[in-house]
Amino acid sequence: MTIKIQYVKMPASAAMNEYVEKKLQKLAEKYEWLIRADVSFKLENNVYGKGNICEMELSLPGPKIFATSKEATFEAAAKETISDLEKQLKKRKAKFTTH
């Protein structure tokens, strides 16, 4: 699986790249039909609370899967987004096995 990570209007972080790639590789091992992951991190201009946004889109056979989350830290946002994607992947895998 190819992983593309981009940071919108903020500096890139090697630690975040490593964290996200590690988490997505686990998904790729579990669901071998994943093709590509597009990840983007954004910083919201809101000064109160949760302003760190993580968006992920997975390319796979059929329609793409998308998830986004807004949390207090980028690590928490990435973890929540990957969790949401995993739920969607489980549903997609169930559809694959019934046909």
C-alpha atoms as an extended CHARMM CRD file, in Angstrom:
* protein
*
        99  EXT
         1         1  MET       CA              0.0000000000        0.0000000000        0.0000000000  PROA      1               0.0000000000
         2         2  THR       CA              1.2330000000        3.4700000000       -0.8820000000  PROA      2               0.0000000000
         3         3  ILE       CA              0.9370000000        6.1070000000        1.8350000000  PROA      3               0.0000000000
         4         4  LYS       CA              0.9010000000        9.8200000000        1.0020000000  PROA      4               0.0000000000
         5         5  ILE       CA              0.9840000000       12.2450000000        3.9430000000  PROA      5               0.0000000000
         6         6  GLN       CA              0.6160000000       16.0020000000        3.6020000000  PROA      6               0.0000000000
         7         7  TYR       CA              0.5240000000       18.8650000000        6.0710000000  PROA      7               0.0000000000
         8         8  VAL       CA             -1.6940000000       21.8130000000        5.1510000000  PROA      8               0.0000000000
         9         9  LYS       CA             -0.2520000000       25.2140000000        6.1290000000  PROA      9               0.0000000000
        10        10  MET       CA              1.9430000000       23.7470000000        8.8680000000  PROA      10              0.0000000000
        11        11  PRO       CA              5.4240000000       22.1860000000        9.1950000000  PROA      11              0.0000000000
        12        12  ALA       CA              5.8640000000       18.4710000000        8.5210000000  PROA      12              0.0000000000
        13        13  SER       CA              6.5810000000       16.1210000000       11.3980000000  PROA      13              0.0000000000
        14        14  ALA       CA              8.7800000000       13.0500000000       11.0010000000  PROA      14              0.0000000000
        15        15  ALA       CA              7.4000000000       11.5590000000       14.2250000000  PROA      15              0.0000000000
        16        16  MET       CA              3.8040000000       11.8670000000       12.9790000000  PROA      16              0.0000000000
        17        17  ASN       CA              4.7750000000       10.3640000000        9.6120000000  PROA      17              0.0000000000
        18        18  GLU       CA              6.3080000000        7.3690000000       11.3880000000  PROA      18              0.0000000000
        19        19  TYR       CA              3.2970000000        6.9670000000       13.7280000000  PROA      19              0.0000000000
        20        20  VAL       CA              0.7230000000        7.0880000000       10.9160000000  PROA      20              0.0000000000
        21        21  GLU       CA              2.7170000000        4.8040000000        8.5980000000  PROA      21              0.0000000000
        22        22  LYS       CA              3.0690000000        2.2180000000       11.3690000000  PROA      22              0.0000000000
        23        23  LYS       CA             -0.6830000000        2.2550000000       12.0790000000  PROA      23              0.0000000000
        24        24  LEU       CA             -1.6270000000        2.1070000000        8.3920000000  PROA      24              0.0000000000
        25        25  GLN       CA              0.7950000000       -0.7620000000        7.7140000000  PROA      25              0.0000000000
        26        26  LYS       CA             -1.0630000000       -2.8060000000       10.3340000000  PROA      26              0.0000000000
        27        27  LEU       CA             -4.2850000000       -2.1560000000        8.4050000000  PROA      27              0.0000000000
        28        28  ALA       CA             -2.5440000000       -3.0790000000        5.1380000000  PROA      28              0.0000000000
        29        29  GLU       CA             -1.4430000000       -6.4140000000        6.6060000000  PROA      29              0.0000000000
        30        30  LYS       CA             -4.9650000000       -7.1710000000        7.7780000000  PROA      30              0.0000000000
        31        31  TYR       CA             -6.6730000000       -6.0150000000        4.5620000000  PROA      31              0.0000000000
        32        32  GLU       CA             -4.2870000000       -6.8980000000        1.7360000000  PROA      32              0.0000000000
        33        33  TRP       CA             -6.5440000000       -5.3770000000       -0.9480000000  PROA      33              0.0000000000
        34        34  LEU       CA             -5.8150000000       -1.7880000000        0.1530000000  PROA      34              0.0000000000
        35        35  ILE       CA             -4.1700000000        0.1880000000       -2.6350000000  PROA      35              0.0000000000
        36        36  ARG       CA             -3.3720000000        3.6630000000       -1.3340000000  PROA      36              0.0000000000
        37        37  ALA       CA             -3.8460000000        5.9520000000        1.6750000000  PROA      37              0.0000000000
        38        38  ASP       CA             -4.0260000000        9.7450000000        1.4270000000  PROA      38              0.0000000000
        39        39  VAL       CA             -3.5450000000       11.4380000000        4.7970000000  PROA      39              0.0000000000
        40        40  SER       CA             -3.7350000000       15.1560000000        5.5050000000  PROA      40              0.0000000000
        41        41  PHE       CA             -3.2230000000       17.0570000000        8.7260000000  PROA      41              0.0000000000
        42        42  LYS       CA             -4.7340000000       20.5030000000        9.1800000000  PROA      42              0.0000000000
        43        43  LEU       CA             -4.6770000000       23.0580000000       11.9540000000  PROA      43              0.0000000000
        44        44  GLU       CA             -7.9770000000       24.8080000000       12.5970000000  PROA      44              0.0000000000
        45        45  ASN       CA             -7.8850000000       28.5170000000       13.4360000000  PROA      45              0.0000000000
        46        46  ASN       CA            -10.1230000000       27.9280000000       16.4590000000  PROA      46              0.0000000000
        47        47  VAL       CA             -8.2340000000       28.7620000000       19.6600000000  PROA      47              0.0000000000
        48        48  TYR       CA            -10.6050000000       26.7750000000       21.8930000000  PROA      48              0.0000000000
        49        49  GLY       CA            -10.1450000000       23.0380000000       22.4390000000  PROA      49              0.0000000000
        50        50  LYS       CA             -9.9960000000       20.5860000000       19.5610000000  PROA      50              0.0000000000
        51        51  GLY       CA             -8.3520000000       22.2230000000       16.5640000000  PROA      51              0.0000000000
        52        52  ASN       CA             -6.1720000000       19.4360000000       15.1310000000  PROA      52              0.0000000000
        53        53  ILE       CA             -7.7920000000       17.7680000000       12.1300000000  PROA      53              0.0000000000
        54        54  CYS       CA             -6.7690000000       14.4860000000       10.5180000000  PROA      54              0.0000000000
        55        55  GLU       CA             -8.3650000000       13.3270000000        7.2460000000  PROA      55              0.0000000000
        56        56  MET       CA             -7.7150000000        9.9590000000        5.6140000000  PROA      56              0.0000000000
        57        57  GLU       CA             -8.9450000000        8.4740000000        2.3590000000  PROA      57              0.0000000000
        58        58  LEU       CA             -8.2970000000        4.8410000000        1.4470000000  PROA      58              0.0000000000
        59        59  SER       CA             -8.3130000000        3.6200000000       -2.1380000000  PROA      59              0.0000000000
        60        60  LEU       CA             -9.4800000000        0.0480000000       -2.5870000000  PROA      60              0.0000000000
        61        61  PRO       CA            -11.6500000000       -1.9880000000       -4.9630000000  PROA      61              0.0000000000
        62        62  GLY       CA            -15.0210000000       -0.2420000000       -5.1570000000  PROA      62              0.0000000000
        63        63  PRO       CA            -15.7730000000        3.1870000000       -3.6970000000  PROA      63              0.0000000000
        64        64  LYS       CA            -13.1060000000        4.9510000000       -1.6530000000  PROA      64              0.0000000000
        65        65  ILE       CA            -13.3970000000        5.0760000000        2.1350000000  PROA      65              0.0000000000
        66        66  PHE       CA            -13.0310000000        8.4240000000        3.9140000000  PROA      66              0.0000000000
        67        67  ALA       CA            -12.8250000000        9.4150000000        7.5820000000  PROA      67              0.0000000000
        68        68  THR       CA            -11.9500000000       12.5770000000        9.4620000000  PROA      68              0.0000000000
        69        69  SER       CA            -11.6340000000       13.5580000000       13.0970000000  PROA      69              0.0000000000
        70        70  LYS       CA            -10.8820000000       16.6530000000       15.1290000000  PROA      70              0.0000000000
        71        71  GLU       CA             -9.0790000000       16.1870000000       18.4320000000  PROA      71              0.0000000000
        72        72  ALA       CA             -6.8450000000       18.0580000000       20.8900000000  PROA      72              0.0000000000
        73        73  THR       CA             -3.6530000000       16.4220000000       19.4810000000  PROA      73              0.0000000000
        74        74  PHE       CA             -2.7260000000       15.1070000000       16.0500000000  PROA      74              0.0000000000
        75        75  GLU       CA             -1.9090000000       11.6780000000       17.5120000000  PROA      75              0.0000000000
        76        76  ALA       CA             -5.4060000000       11.3780000000       18.9910000000  PROA      76              0.0000000000
        77        77  ALA       CA             -6.9620000000       12.6110000000       15.7370000000  PROA      77              0.0000000000
        78        78  ALA       CA             -4.9780000000       10.0590000000       13.6940000000  PROA      78              0.0000000000
        79        79  LYS       CA             -5.8850000000        7.2410000000       16.0970000000  PROA      79              0.0000000000
        80        80  GLU       CA             -9.6040000000        8.1190000000       15.9700000000  PROA      80              0.0000000000
        81        81  THR       CA             -9.5730000000        8.4080000000       12.1670000000  PROA      81              0.0000000000
        82        82  ILE       CA             -7.8510000000        5.0240000000       11.7410000000  PROA      82              0.0000000000
        83        83  SER       CA            -10.3740000000        3.4860000000       14.1330000000  PROA      83              0.0000000000
        84        84  ASP       CA            -13.2290000000        4.8590000000       12.0180000000  PROA      84              0.0000000000
        85        85  LEU       CA            -11.5950000000        3.5310000000        8.8410000000  PROA      85              0.0000000000
        86        86  GLU       CA            -11.1840000000        0.0830000000       10.3880000000  PROA      86              0.0000000000
        87        87  LYS       CA            -14.9170000000       -0.0600000000       11.1610000000  PROA      87              0.0000000000
        88        88  GLN       CA            -15.6880000000        0.7990000000        7.5340000000  PROA      88              0.0000000000
        89        89  LEU       CA            -13.1830000000       -1.7950000000        6.2900000000  PROA      89              0.0000000000
        90        90  LYS       CA            -14.8230000000       -4.5090000000        8.4130000000  PROA      90              0.0000000000
        91        91  LYS       CA            -18.1800000000       -3.6910000000        6.8090000000  PROA      91              0.0000000000
        92        92  ARG       CA            -16.6180000000       -3.7530000000        3.3300000000  PROA      92              0.0000000000
        93        93  LYS       CA            -14.9250000000       -7.0890000000        4.0200000000  PROA      93              0.0000000000
        94        94  ALA       CA            -18.2720000000       -8.5470000000        5.1460000000  PROA      94              0.0000000000
        95        95  LYS       CA            -19.7550000000       -7.5110000000        1.8010000000  PROA      95              0.0000000000
        96        96  PHE       CA            -16.8400000000       -9.1380000000       -0.0540000000  PROA      96              0.0000000000
        97        97  THR       CA            -17.3200000000      -12.4720000000        1.6990000000  PROA      97              0.0000000000
        98        98  THR       CA            -21.0950000000      -12.6490000000        1.1220000000  PROA      98              0.0000000000
        99        99  HSD       CA            -20.7850000000      -12.4650000000       -2.6800000000  PROA      99              0.0000000000
